[in-house]
Amino acid sequence: MIQYLVILLDDTSVSFCHYGNAKKERRLMPLETLEAGILFGMKENLNIQFVYPAYALPEAYNKAVERVAHVKIKPAAMPDNADVVVMDGWEECESWTAGAGVSCVLRLPKAEWFGHAGRAAALLEKAERLNVVLTDVETFTEDDFKAYEASLQELAGSLAAAYASGKTPQLNLLTDRMMLDKMNNCGAGDTNITLAPDGKFYVCPAFYQAEGGYAIGSLAGGLDIKNAQLYRLDHAPLCRHCDAYQCRRCVWLNRKTTCEANTPGHEQCVVAHLERNASRQLLLEVRKQGTFLPDKEEIREINYLDPFEIRKEW
Amino acid sequence: MAKNITFIVTKDCQLACKYCYLVGKNSKERMPWEVAKQAIDYILDHESDMREASVVWDFIGGEPFLEIDLIDQICDYLKTEMFRRNHHWFNSYRFSFSTNGINYHTDKVQRFIAKNHEHLSIGITIDGTERKHDLNRIYKGDGRGSYADVARNIPLWLEQFPHAGTKVTISSEDIPYIKESVLHLYSLGIHEVNINCVFENVWKPGDDRLFEEQLTQLADAIIDGGYYRDYACSFFSEHLGKPLDCVTQNQNWCGAGKMLAVDAEGNFYPCTRFAQYSLREKKAWIIGNIRDGIDKNKLRPFLLLDRCTQSPRKCIDCEVAEGCAWCQGENYDAADTPTIYQRATAICLMHKARVRANNYYWNKLFRKLELEDAREPYEENKPKPNPLNC
């Protein structure tokens, strides 16, 4: 069931996820499209998330946006009144001063993450929540997996210390899995859809802003998600049995790597399981210090990193 | 289970069969030897990725025997390399051909057969009676029927491969000739007739009733004529027409993804049906090439396919689901989005008609056998057709 509507205010609206925005020229969503999108969201009872470009919008847009309850996702260059601030790389983090209740998305390639993951702990001091998004997961090699595992272990140590001192940091890579007892994925095409400046709906922003995407209807013609079941967990043959609950299960990455929206590639699976296993260690560590999440079951030990390896073969 | 590896040696064919799914046939794309050799080297270099106990090296076109020189070279190299590498497929391999039979008698083809006979499986496609065969299987250009040129080679073929079966394809126009065609093939000495309806959406209203009537007449002819003792027709099966369970009977029908195909460009595919010349609406599903290797991520969706995830509710709930087939390539080509997870159901009414005729066949046959006290001998000696998925 669709619950969220992401509205890209401009072709250059900031990417807050794995994909890179291939569109470099400004193309502001027409005001009437924005108003029609907001009306659609209100009538369909959807939570609206506006995604901003790195320039100031005309006043009429600001007024339109304020007519409905919403979340603002903004680039670090224009962070005023943002609910979520997106930073591309460490450099943008340095000068950022967080406001209360603001979440931070840090997008960066693996090369910038490996060896520098400890800096995320410092960033957590400033942000209510930190979502780290690696922008080249699909290129991970065996060596990268090892480096990623090491980075998570390093961060887990910092987080355990923070918990011991009474803080409750939120880092998607390590703390989400501790809190979850079922899949909590991106939900593109299932729980959320995206409206682009061209007035068309897309599964997620990547299907508009990156290459190879396709529309799933329009404001004028209505929503028309072909093979909608393939975005649901129950039609994902690998994921529906998986317990890496924090996995993004990125539909766009799935399409890019395996050509199917419902099938993740090896790299996405291994990365998610490295996070899962590091979360398990963190949970064990925090519980050594006292009662913690008593209603949550232990994350069980497993002997695989890619569930494809233990799939049921007919 | 054997690994099936297909060389698309040419996209050319002497014929232009009306029901052929190969929409992109041409005379230009012939596999160069260097591509074939590189493909073989890649496959044999990756023995650990292909652990099946045996292998079927399949040659397809177009018409594969148009490239008999290349095929001979490929087979010689395969035999030499499997031996030299002490590969686990050495002495556990077959060379398989599905041919239109027109060149079967030529010296080159016959020399190849003599050289490799012990490891050969050759199926000649003959569609039945002359009028049924020539309805679809016509020469490109002048459009004349090919029956006479194929039928003359059947005795030689059966002499060399007495247990060989033929593959018959049924499209809408063929329905009135099913009974006479199967009986005709039996009369030619072909004991195994593997016959199936095309998966494409070619069916007209009323075809299912005509089909049921033809199969019922065929059932009468096979039983009354006693053919059931020594001849097989794949339309009639004891394992057909029951409901299926989504937990215990959830296997995919098709072997796409477990198979491997390579074309003249050196591209790898999960099966030949995913090469561009086989697809009407969609882009080719390339899983790698002989230079960069196979991208295993591109194979994952195929190896994860199960029956219920790709089936619509009407198929999951179907009371006669057992034996209803699908082709993954046609599913992909006919799907609303570029996915292999949307099962095409154009064949639905034809399957249900087949189930009704099949029920009639077995009820009639078993009653006859019981009345003649011949059930036990029949069970012990009944012919067993090879199930063909494609």
XYZ file of C-alpha atoms in Angstrom:
704
model
C 0.000 0.000 0.000
C 1.386 3.391 -0.984
C 1.999 5.569 2.079
C 4.594 8.097 0.963
C 4.917 10.459 -1.976
C 8.365 11.825 -2.812
C 8.176 15.027 -4.863
C 11.283 16.070 -6.785
C 11.017 19.838 -7.002
C 13.633 20.103 -9.718
C 15.569 17.894 -12.121
C 18.655 18.730 -10.060
C 17.037 17.809 -6.727
C 19.623 16.220 -4.506
C 20.083 12.455 -4.562
C 19.650 11.009 -1.086
C 20.258 7.412 -2.043
C 22.533 5.042 -3.999
C 21.982 6.525 -7.453
C 23.799 9.526 -8.856
C 21.694 12.268 -10.416
C 22.524 12.302 -14.123
C 20.471 15.453 -14.712
C 22.649 18.561 -14.487
C 20.366 21.262 -15.886
C 17.780 22.977 -13.729
C 14.190 22.180 -14.550
C 11.861 23.373 -11.849
C 8.619 21.491 -11.462
C 5.826 23.737 -12.850
C 3.870 25.303 -10.004
C 0.600 23.772 -11.223
C 2.244 20.331 -11.254
C 3.464 20.858 -7.702
C -0.001 21.924 -6.576
C -1.598 18.971 -8.362
C 0.940 16.657 -6.754
C 0.213 18.006 -3.305
C -3.521 17.610 -3.943
C -2.949 14.011 -5.094
C -0.992 13.299 -1.922
C -3.672 14.789 0.298
C -6.489 12.877 -1.399
C -4.582 9.601 -1.312
C -3.612 10.254 2.307
C 0.110 10.105 1.578
C 2.976 11.503 3.619
C 4.819 13.926 1.382
C 8.582 14.339 1.176
C 9.886 17.271 -0.862
C 13.351 16.917 -2.344
C 15.111 20.233 -2.959
C 17.748 21.379 -5.428
C 20.760 23.458 -4.397
C 19.204 26.804 -5.166
C 16.478 28.933 -3.620
C 12.947 28.331 -4.853
C 10.528 31.105 -5.858
C 8.350 32.254 -2.970
C 5.191 30.793 -4.505
C 6.760 27.320 -4.204
C 7.578 27.820 -0.556
C 3.986 28.801 0.085
C 2.632 25.813 -1.809
C 4.856 23.411 0.109
C 3.671 24.738 3.443
C 0.036 23.913 2.681
C 0.566 20.318 3.718
C 2.437 18.430 6.450
C 5.687 17.229 4.967
C 9.379 16.383 5.274
C 12.033 18.508 3.569
C 15.066 16.739 2.124
C 17.720 19.295 1.237
C 21.311 19.407 0.038
C 23.987 20.523 2.481
C 24.397 23.733 0.467
C 20.828 24.823 1.364
C 20.140 23.288 4.775
C 17.692 25.857 6.165
C 14.576 24.312 7.717
C 15.516 20.867 6.449
C 14.324 17.719 8.160
C 16.924 15.690 6.315
C 20.212 17.127 5.082
C 22.139 15.294 2.383
C 25.902 15.535 2.323
C 28.046 14.350 -0.549
C 31.330 13.261 0.972
C 33.166 14.146 4.170
C 34.007 17.651 3.084
C 30.404 18.807 3.310
C 30.146 17.371 6.820
C 32.908 19.499 8.251
C 31.115 22.815 8.005
C 27.659 21.487 8.816
C 25.967 22.611 12.009
C 22.989 20.479 12.862
C 19.693 21.768 14.100
C 17.593 19.846 16.592
C 15.749 16.865 15.161
C 17.610 16.943 11.873
C 18.701 13.709 10.263
C 21.754 13.473 8.100
C 22.347 11.441 4.961
C 25.988 10.977 4.099
C 26.574 9.808 0.520
C 30.049 8.737 -0.423
C 31.934 6.151 -2.482
C 33.655 3.216 -0.806
C 37.089 4.762 -1.301
C 36.101 7.667 0.948
C 34.549 5.340 3.538
C 37.298 2.783 3.978
C 39.815 4.011 6.488
C 37.649 6.974 7.469
C 34.590 5.338 8.973
C 35.545 6.579 12.421
C 34.570 10.071 11.306
C 30.966 8.899 11.236
C 31.081 8.597 15.033
C 31.969 12.267 15.258
C 29.153 13.154 12.891
C 26.741 11.232 15.102
C 27.539 13.687 17.857
C 25.901 16.392 15.726
C 23.041 14.582 14.005
C 19.874 13.122 15.431
C 20.341 10.255 13.025
C 22.906 9.380 10.396
C 22.175 7.381 7.256
C 25.333 6.367 5.450
C 24.788 5.559 1.793
C 27.605 4.030 -0.219
C 27.178 5.082 -3.820
C 29.074 2.229 -5.445
C 27.933 -0.872 -3.595
C 27.620 -2.772 -6.862
C 31.386 -2.530 -7.436
C 32.419 -4.189 -4.162
C 35.105 -6.853 -4.451
C 36.151 -9.489 -1.919
C 38.783 -7.088 -0.587
C 36.153 -4.381 -0.283
C 33.946 -6.686 1.751
C 36.812 -7.230 4.182
C 37.490 -3.515 4.405
C 33.792 -2.833 4.962
C 33.595 -5.438 7.704
C 36.577 -3.834 9.437
C 35.013 -0.379 9.183
C 31.788 -1.619 10.747
C 33.674 -3.262 13.596
C 35.520 -0.025 14.266
C 32.279 1.945 14.305
C 30.532 -0.637 16.459
C 33.189 -0.086 19.113
C 32.475 3.653 19.143
C 28.736 3.069 19.298
C 29.045 0.581 22.160
C 30.973 3.191 24.101
C 28.295 5.785 23.329
C 25.545 3.466 24.561
C 27.583 2.787 27.721
C 27.644 6.500 28.402
C 23.859 6.693 28.121
C 23.570 8.027 24.579
C 21.371 6.442 21.928
C 22.999 7.188 18.578
C 21.178 6.141 15.429
C 23.300 4.909 12.546
C 21.441 3.027 9.854
C 24.286 0.580 9.208
C 24.460 -0.672 12.789
C 21.566 0.338 15.003
C 18.556 -0.205 12.724
C 18.879 -3.997 12.680
C 18.975 -4.070 16.491
C 15.575 -2.361 16.622
C 13.826 -4.323 13.867
C 11.991 -7.624 13.941
C 10.834 -7.597 10.331
C 11.964 -6.217 6.997
C 12.107 -2.442 6.819
C 13.351 -1.659 3.334
C 13.151 1.301 1.026
C 9.695 0.284 -0.214
C 9.985 1.940 -3.626
C 6.972 1.038 -5.759
C 5.322 -0.609 -2.765
C 5.013 1.878 0.102
C 6.321 4.942 -1.722
C 6.347 6.478 -5.168
C 7.972 9.557 -6.663
C 6.536 12.467 -8.620
C 9.017 14.133 -10.988
C 9.002 17.616 -12.547
C 7.594 16.111 -15.766
C 4.334 15.326 -13.972
C 4.931 11.572 -14.117
C 5.177 9.042 -11.324
C 8.256 6.868 -10.887
C 9.129 3.961 -8.647
C 11.779 6.116 -6.947
C 13.851 9.197 -7.860
C 16.511 7.007 -9.489
C 14.018 5.843 -12.101
C 13.779 9.494 -13.220
C 17.175 10.944 -12.451
C 19.404 8.028 -13.434
C 19.559 6.220 -16.750
C 17.310 3.330 -17.705
C 14.235 4.247 -15.688
C 10.572 4.227 -16.605
C 7.378 5.963 -15.482
C 4.518 4.280 -13.615
C 1.765 6.703 -14.528
C 1.171 10.414 -14.397
C -0.854 13.035 -12.562
C -3.001 13.374 -15.654
C -3.579 9.672 -16.287
C -3.301 8.264 -12.787
C -1.001 5.751 -11.201
C -0.371 2.625 -13.278
C 2.213 0.314 -11.730
C 2.652 -2.658 -14.027
C 3.687 -5.835 -12.230
C 3.258 -4.002 -8.932
C 3.615 -7.288 -7.050
C 7.289 -7.430 -7.984
C 8.023 -4.488 -5.669
C 6.487 -6.314 -2.713
C 8.501 -8.415 -0.307
C 6.316 -11.492 -0.800
C 7.330 -11.569 -4.478
C 11.059 -11.297 -3.770
C 12.134 -14.948 -3.629
C 15.398 -14.306 -1.810
C 14.493 -11.355 0.411
C 11.251 -12.775 1.809
C 13.284 -15.385 3.713
C 16.060 -13.008 4.729
C 16.627 -11.464 8.157
C 18.976 -8.636 7.214
C 15.997 -6.458 8.099
C 17.909 -3.179 7.787
C 18.846 -3.837 4.138
C 17.821 -1.059 1.751
C 16.735 -3.733 -0.720
C 17.230 -1.056 -3.330
C 14.938 -1.694 -6.284
C 17.053 0.492 -8.544
C 20.245 -1.368 -7.620
C 18.401 -4.637 -8.140
C 17.401 -3.606 -11.657
C 20.892 -2.336 -12.387
C 22.724 -5.446 -11.217
C 20.338 -8.347 -11.934
C 17.826 -6.752 -14.356
C 14.967 -7.652 -11.973
C 13.348 -5.346 -9.413
C 12.770 -8.235 -7.011
C 16.267 -9.748 -7.060
C 19.276 -8.211 -5.306
C 22.793 -8.672 -6.598
C 25.501 -10.495 -4.666
C 27.175 -7.284 -3.507
C 24.028 -5.769 -2.003
C 23.339 -9.009 -0.139
C 26.844 -9.354 1.279
C 27.033 -5.720 2.340
C 23.667 -6.030 4.105
C 24.781 -9.191 5.883
C 28.049 -7.650 7.009
C 25.948 -4.874 8.557
C 23.591 -7.434 10.058
C 26.434 -9.383 11.620
C 28.104 -6.249 12.953
C 24.740 -5.221 14.456
C 24.584 -8.616 16.127
C 27.979 -8.049 17.723
C 26.995 -4.547 18.774
C 23.796 -5.807 20.379
C 25.717 -8.475 22.311
C 28.227 -5.872 23.414
C 25.622 -3.360 24.586
C 23.712 -6.037 26.472
C 26.841 -6.892 28.419
C 26.521 -3.481 29.984
C 22.939 -3.928 31.169
C 19.389 -4.503 30.036
C 18.900 -3.265 26.499
C 15.897 -3.774 24.223
C 14.610 -6.630 26.386
C 11.682 -7.361 24.075
C 13.962 -7.931 21.081
C 15.268 -11.378 20.290
C 18.950 -12.010 19.780
C 20.147 -11.791 16.219
C 21.125 -15.369 15.492
C 24.514 -16.385 14.247
C 24.598 -17.442 10.587
C 27.257 -19.005 8.396
C 26.617 -17.226 5.099
C 26.823 -13.707 3.760
C 24.751 -14.124 0.626
C 21.444 -15.984 1.110
C 21.598 -16.962 -2.556
C 24.176 -19.540 -1.476
C 21.633 -21.312 0.737
C 18.615 -20.939 -1.555
C 16.231 -23.798 -1.944
C 17.081 -25.653 -5.130
C 14.398 -27.625 -6.855
C 21.315 -33.614 -14.451
C 23.212 -32.574 -17.554
C 24.402 -29.070 -18.325
C 22.988 -27.866 -21.620
C 25.299 -25.580 -23.593
C 24.054 -24.234 -26.892
C 26.056 -22.838 -29.773
C 23.949 -20.586 -31.988
C 26.120 -21.363 -34.996
C 24.012 -19.503 -37.530
C 20.865 -17.441 -37.668
C 20.198 -18.601 -41.202
C 17.792 -21.325 -42.318
C 16.519 -22.639 -45.661
C 12.982 -22.441 -44.281
C 10.676 -19.664 -43.138
C 8.289 -21.628 -40.912
C 5.216 -19.592 -40.169
C 5.201 -20.394 -36.452
C 8.940 -19.925 -35.920
C 9.673 -17.781 -32.854
C 12.976 -16.649 -34.352
C 11.951 -13.240 -35.605
C 15.476 -12.060 -36.395
C 16.826 -14.802 -38.635
C 19.419 -13.659 -41.138
C 22.249 -14.997 -43.260
C 24.911 -12.677 -41.866
C 25.374 -13.790 -38.284
C 27.461 -16.956 -38.586
C 29.671 -17.962 -35.699
C 33.380 -17.494 -36.493
C 35.689 -20.304 -35.362
C 37.621 -17.950 -33.083
C 34.448 -17.103 -31.192
C 33.537 -20.779 -30.823
C 37.035 -21.616 -29.585
C 37.069 -18.764 -27.073
C 33.648 -19.835 -25.801
C 34.847 -23.412 -25.327
C 38.019 -22.260 -23.584
C 36.001 -20.055 -21.234
C 33.543 -22.831 -20.404
C 36.187 -25.487 -19.829
C 38.344 -23.031 -17.863
C 35.419 -22.586 -15.461
C 34.896 -26.229 -14.582
C 34.235 -25.407 -10.935
C 31.249 -23.230 -11.903
C 29.660 -26.024 -13.942
C 29.587 -29.098 -11.761
C 26.825 -31.006 -13.546
C 27.878 -34.614 -14.057
C 27.452 -34.507 -17.813
C 26.989 -32.046 -20.637
C 24.861 -31.740 -23.735
C 26.591 -29.623 -26.365
C 23.673 -28.351 -28.350
C 23.871 -26.831 -31.834
C 21.083 -24.632 -33.000
C 20.312 -22.146 -35.702
C 18.575 -21.271 -37.889
C 19.494 -24.608 -39.329
C 22.643 -25.917 -37.631
C 23.695 -28.293 -40.422
C 24.252 -25.270 -42.688
C 27.419 -24.874 -40.613
C 28.540 -28.498 -40.542
C 32.217 -27.620 -41.160
C 32.276 -25.305 -38.149
C 30.359 -27.831 -36.029
C 32.826 -30.574 -36.944
C 35.709 -28.312 -35.939
C 33.981 -27.407 -32.660
C 33.285 -31.034 -31.771
C 36.861 -32.103 -32.555
C 38.202 -29.316 -30.371
C 35.779 -30.143 -27.562
C 36.788 -33.789 -27.527
C 40.495 -32.941 -27.609
C 40.233 -30.297 -24.908
C 38.015 -32.301 -22.543
C 40.554 -35.145 -22.804
C 43.631 -32.918 -22.504
C 42.244 -31.189 -19.434
C 40.984 -34.430 -17.900
C 37.684 -32.561 -17.579
C 34.913 -34.352 -15.702
C 32.723 -34.119 -18.813
C 35.115 -36.213 -20.896
C 33.193 -39.358 -21.828
C 30.060 -37.892 -20.307
C 28.896 -35.704 -23.133
C 26.499 -35.648 -26.038
C 26.261 -33.535 -29.160
C 22.663 -32.638 -29.813
C 20.965 -31.277 -32.910
C 17.500 -30.202 -33.805
C 17.444 -30.019 -37.590
C 14.950 -29.466 -40.356
C 16.455 -32.570 -41.980
C 16.949 -31.093 -45.431
C 20.745 -31.552 -45.488
C 20.736 -34.748 -43.464
C 21.825 -36.985 -46.337
C 24.727 -34.860 -47.538
C 28.238 -36.274 -47.456
C 29.514 -33.791 -44.920
C 26.683 -34.414 -42.468
C 26.954 -38.166 -42.913
C 30.723 -38.098 -42.334
C 30.117 -36.132 -39.143
C 27.492 -38.640 -37.994
C 29.801 -41.584 -38.670
C 32.588 -39.921 -36.714
C 30.501 -39.049 -33.646
C 27.634 -41.525 -33.713
C 28.034 -42.820 -30.156
C 27.652 -39.340 -28.724
C 24.959 -37.969 -31.002
C 21.320 -37.077 -30.493
C 19.666 -35.798 -33.643
C 16.047 -34.808 -33.919
C 14.559 -34.143 -37.340
C 11.499 -31.959 -37.254
C 8.703 -33.333 -39.380
C 5.322 -31.940 -38.531
C 3.081 -34.791 -39.700
C 1.289 -35.331 -42.968
C 2.434 -33.501 -46.044
C -0.424 -31.013 -45.908
C 0.102 -30.332 -42.199
C 3.891 -30.038 -42.585
C 3.683 -27.819 -45.654
C 1.121 -25.583 -44.046
C 3.885 -24.022 -41.952
C 7.273 -25.410 -42.876
C 7.900 -23.640 -46.165
C 11.034 -22.527 -47.986
C 11.942 -18.897 -47.706
C 11.655 -17.119 -51.011
C 9.385 -19.320 -53.111
C 7.231 -20.486 -50.202
C 6.985 -24.104 -51.343
C 6.561 -26.843 -48.780
C 9.562 -28.757 -47.470
C 7.863 -32.096 -46.676
C 9.279 -34.056 -49.606
C 12.869 -32.966 -48.894
C 12.573 -33.925 -45.240
C 10.581 -37.146 -45.618
C 13.147 -38.668 -47.981
C 15.727 -38.531 -45.180
C 13.545 -40.093 -42.482
C 14.413 -43.748 -43.361
C 18.158 -43.011 -43.222
C 17.723 -41.143 -39.942
C 15.716 -43.952 -38.337
C 18.229 -46.506 -39.579
C 20.989 -44.589 -37.819
C 18.920 -43.574 -34.774
C 16.080 -46.108 -34.398
C 14.877 -44.637 -31.090
C 14.865 -41.030 -32.227
C 11.827 -38.893 -31.655
C 10.487 -35.942 -33.532
C 9.213 -32.626 -32.320
C 5.884 -31.350 -33.618
C 4.636 -27.844 -33.088
C 0.970 -26.929 -33.063
C -0.289 -23.495 -33.938
C -3.875 -22.419 -34.552
C -3.966 -23.457 -38.213
C -2.566 -26.929 -37.472
C -5.306 -28.083 -35.139
C -7.449 -29.929 -37.724
C -4.466 -32.097 -38.719
C -3.235 -33.273 -35.337
C -4.732 -36.768 -35.414
C -3.690 -37.602 -38.958
C -0.233 -36.163 -38.384
C 0.601 -38.188 -35.277
C -0.640 -41.370 -36.954
C 1.362 -40.509 -40.061
C 4.543 -40.126 -38.044
C 3.894 -43.492 -36.410
C 3.480 -44.972 -39.902
C 6.900 -43.584 -40.876
C 8.387 -45.596 -38.003
C 8.810 -42.752 -35.538
C 7.856 -44.175 -32.151
C 8.144 -41.018 -30.103
C 6.227 -37.888 -31.052
C 6.950 -34.908 -28.828
C 4.258 -32.440 -29.590
C 3.318 -29.147 -28.055
C 1.287 -26.030 -28.648
C 3.197 -22.811 -29.222
C 3.322 -20.567 -26.164
C 2.694 -17.386 -28.137
C -0.701 -15.713 -28.104
C -1.878 -17.070 -31.475
C -5.061 -18.825 -30.393
C -8.499 -17.973 -31.747
C -11.857 -18.364 -30.021
C -13.005 -21.980 -30.341
C -9.486 -23.376 -30.899
C -9.616 -25.143 -27.549
C -12.767 -27.064 -28.496
C -11.321 -28.069 -31.866
C -8.121 -29.095 -30.144
C -9.986 -31.209 -27.592
C -11.921 -32.895 -30.387
C -8.742 -33.696 -32.333
C -7.051 -35.119 -29.250
C -10.119 -37.198 -28.408
C -10.105 -38.641 -31.913
C -6.382 -39.262 -31.608
C -6.954 -41.020 -28.276
C -9.508 -43.322 -29.920
C -7.147 -44.067 -32.795
C -4.163 -44.815 -30.534
C -6.167 -47.049 -28.208
C -8.337 -48.785 -30.785
C -5.331 -49.262 -33.056
C -3.147 -50.634 -30.256
C -0.450 -48.013 -30.802
C -0.238 -47.346 -27.061
C 1.877 -50.494 -26.641
C 4.881 -49.271 -28.671
C 4.352 -45.617 -29.520
C 4.312 -42.473 -27.439
C 2.671 -39.125 -27.932
C 3.574 -36.476 -25.385
C 0.092 -34.951 -25.420
C -1.034 -37.879 -23.265
C 0.587 -38.151 -19.871
C -0.387 -39.737 -16.575
C 1.096 -36.718 -14.809
C -1.229 -34.050 -15.992
C -4.147 -32.047 -14.772
C -3.992 -32.118 -10.971
C -3.805 -29.079 -8.686
C -0.314 -28.121 -7.497
C 0.894 -27.031 -4.074
C 2.918 -23.829 -3.731
C 5.208 -25.334 -1.106
C 5.915 -28.866 -2.234
C 5.336 -28.437 -5.983
C 6.811 -25.026 -6.578
C 9.563 -25.778 -9.061
C 10.095 -23.731 -12.179
C 9.150 -25.463 -15.427
C 11.899 -24.082 -17.564
C 15.658 -24.630 -17.377
C 16.659 -21.143 -18.538
C 19.613 -19.957 -16.498
C 20.768 -23.468 -15.766
C 21.486 -23.686 -19.473
C 23.967 -21.534 -21.326
C 23.876 -20.277 -24.916
C 26.491 -18.432 -26.942
C 26.036 -16.618 -30.237
C 28.200 -15.442 -33.108
C 29.127 -12.250 -31.257
C 30.398 -14.266 -28.318
C 27.584 -13.143 -26.032
C 26.274 -15.538 -23.401
C 22.543 -15.986 -22.725
C 20.536 -17.957 -20.125
C 18.974 -19.808 -23.080
C 18.710 -19.161 -26.812
C 15.262 -17.673 -26.364
C 16.876 -14.615 -24.730
C 19.037 -13.787 -27.763
C 17.793 -10.822 -29.779
C 16.789 -12.875 -32.818
C 14.280 -14.719 -30.615
C 12.616 -11.647 -29.140
C 9.794 -9.614 -30.656
C 9.354 -6.908 -28.023
C 12.218 -6.954 -25.556
C 15.937 -6.379 -25.519
C 18.282 -9.381 -25.437
C 19.108 -10.644 -21.929
C 22.896 -10.916 -22.157
C 24.608 -12.436 -19.122
C 28.174 -11.890 -20.277
C 30.521 -12.637 -23.106
C 33.543 -14.749 -23.969
C 35.957 -11.907 -23.184
C 34.634 -10.657 -19.825
C 32.986 -13.858 -18.638
C 29.585 -14.458 -17.110
C 28.038 -11.846 -14.804
C 26.574 -14.089 -12.123
C 24.266 -11.318 -10.919
C 22.444 -11.508 -14.242
C 21.746 -15.190 -13.622
C 20.365 -14.810 -10.100
C 16.755 -14.058 -11.114
C 16.677 -17.230 -13.208
C 18.063 -19.447 -10.485
C 15.572 -18.055 -7.976
C 12.491 -18.579 -10.120
C 9.755 -20.708 -8.673
C 6.327 -21.509 -10.007
C 4.136 -19.482 -7.692
C 6.159 -16.257 -7.556
C 5.858 -15.837 -11.319
C 2.278 -17.127 -11.665
C -0.922 -15.086 -11.545
C -3.544 -16.069 -8.991
C -5.596 -17.976 -11.578
C -2.650 -20.315 -12.198
C -1.893 -20.772 -8.504
C -5.517 -21.700 -7.839
C -5.940 -23.733 -11.038
C -7.516 -27.141 -10.457
C -5.636 -28.655 -13.419
C -2.291 -26.883 -13.082
C -0.088 -29.971 -13.305
C 1.685 -30.243 -16.653
C 0.848 -26.714 -17.787
C 4.075 -25.508 -19.335
C 5.681 -22.179 -19.966
C 8.679 -20.816 -21.774
C 10.704 -18.285 -19.772
C 11.689 -16.503 -22.947
C 8.111 -16.089 -24.081
C 7.132 -14.973 -20.572
C 9.803 -12.275 -20.806
C 8.852 -11.250 -24.332
C 5.135 -11.027 -23.558
C 5.438 -9.391 -20.116
C 4.121 -5.897 -19.366
C 7.549 -4.903 -18.027
C 11.016 -6.319 -18.782
C 10.745 -9.189 -16.304
C 10.917 -12.965 -16.318
C 8.572 -12.996 -13.316
C 5.304 -12.580 -15.225
C 3.989 -15.863 -16.545
C 2.306 -15.697 -19.939
C -1.022 -17.513 -19.961
C -1.940 -17.535 -23.644
C -1.889 -21.331 -23.510
C -4.435 -21.593 -20.673
C -7.499 -22.770 -22.605
C -5.426 -25.132 -24.719
C -3.984 -26.758 -21.620
C -7.449 -27.234 -20.148
C -8.636 -28.805 -23.407
C -5.613 -31.094 -23.371
C -6.397 -32.134 -19.791
C -9.965 -33.101 -20.739
C -8.778 -35.192 -23.683
C -6.009 -36.668 -21.564
C -8.505 -37.709 -18.888
C -10.560 -39.381 -21.614
C -7.493 -41.174 -22.959
C -6.460 -42.727 -19.653
C -9.990 -43.603 -18.570
C -10.572 -45.357 -21.871
C -7.179 -47.056 -21.978
C -7.239 -48.323 -18.386
C -10.775 -49.662 -18.788
C -9.736 -51.508 -21.935
C -6.644 -52.935 -20.239
C -8.673 -54.045 -17.224
C -11.255 -55.748 -19.390
C -8.456 -57.513 -21.252
C -6.615 -58.252 -17.996
C -3.642 -56.495 -19.562
C -2.950 -53.671 -17.124
C 0.094 -55.232 -15.491
C 1.930 -56.112 -18.689
C 1.194 -52.618 -19.961
C 2.612 -50.980 -16.846
C 5.766 -53.043 -17.156
C 6.372 -52.315 -20.821
C 4.762 -48.976 -21.527
C 6.707 -46.545 -23.693
C 8.253 -43.667 -21.810
C 8.485 -40.427 -23.749
C 11.234 -37.960 -22.917
C 9.653 -34.864 -21.410
C 10.628 -31.902 -23.540
C 10.314 -28.463 -22.039
C 11.012 -26.421 -25.114
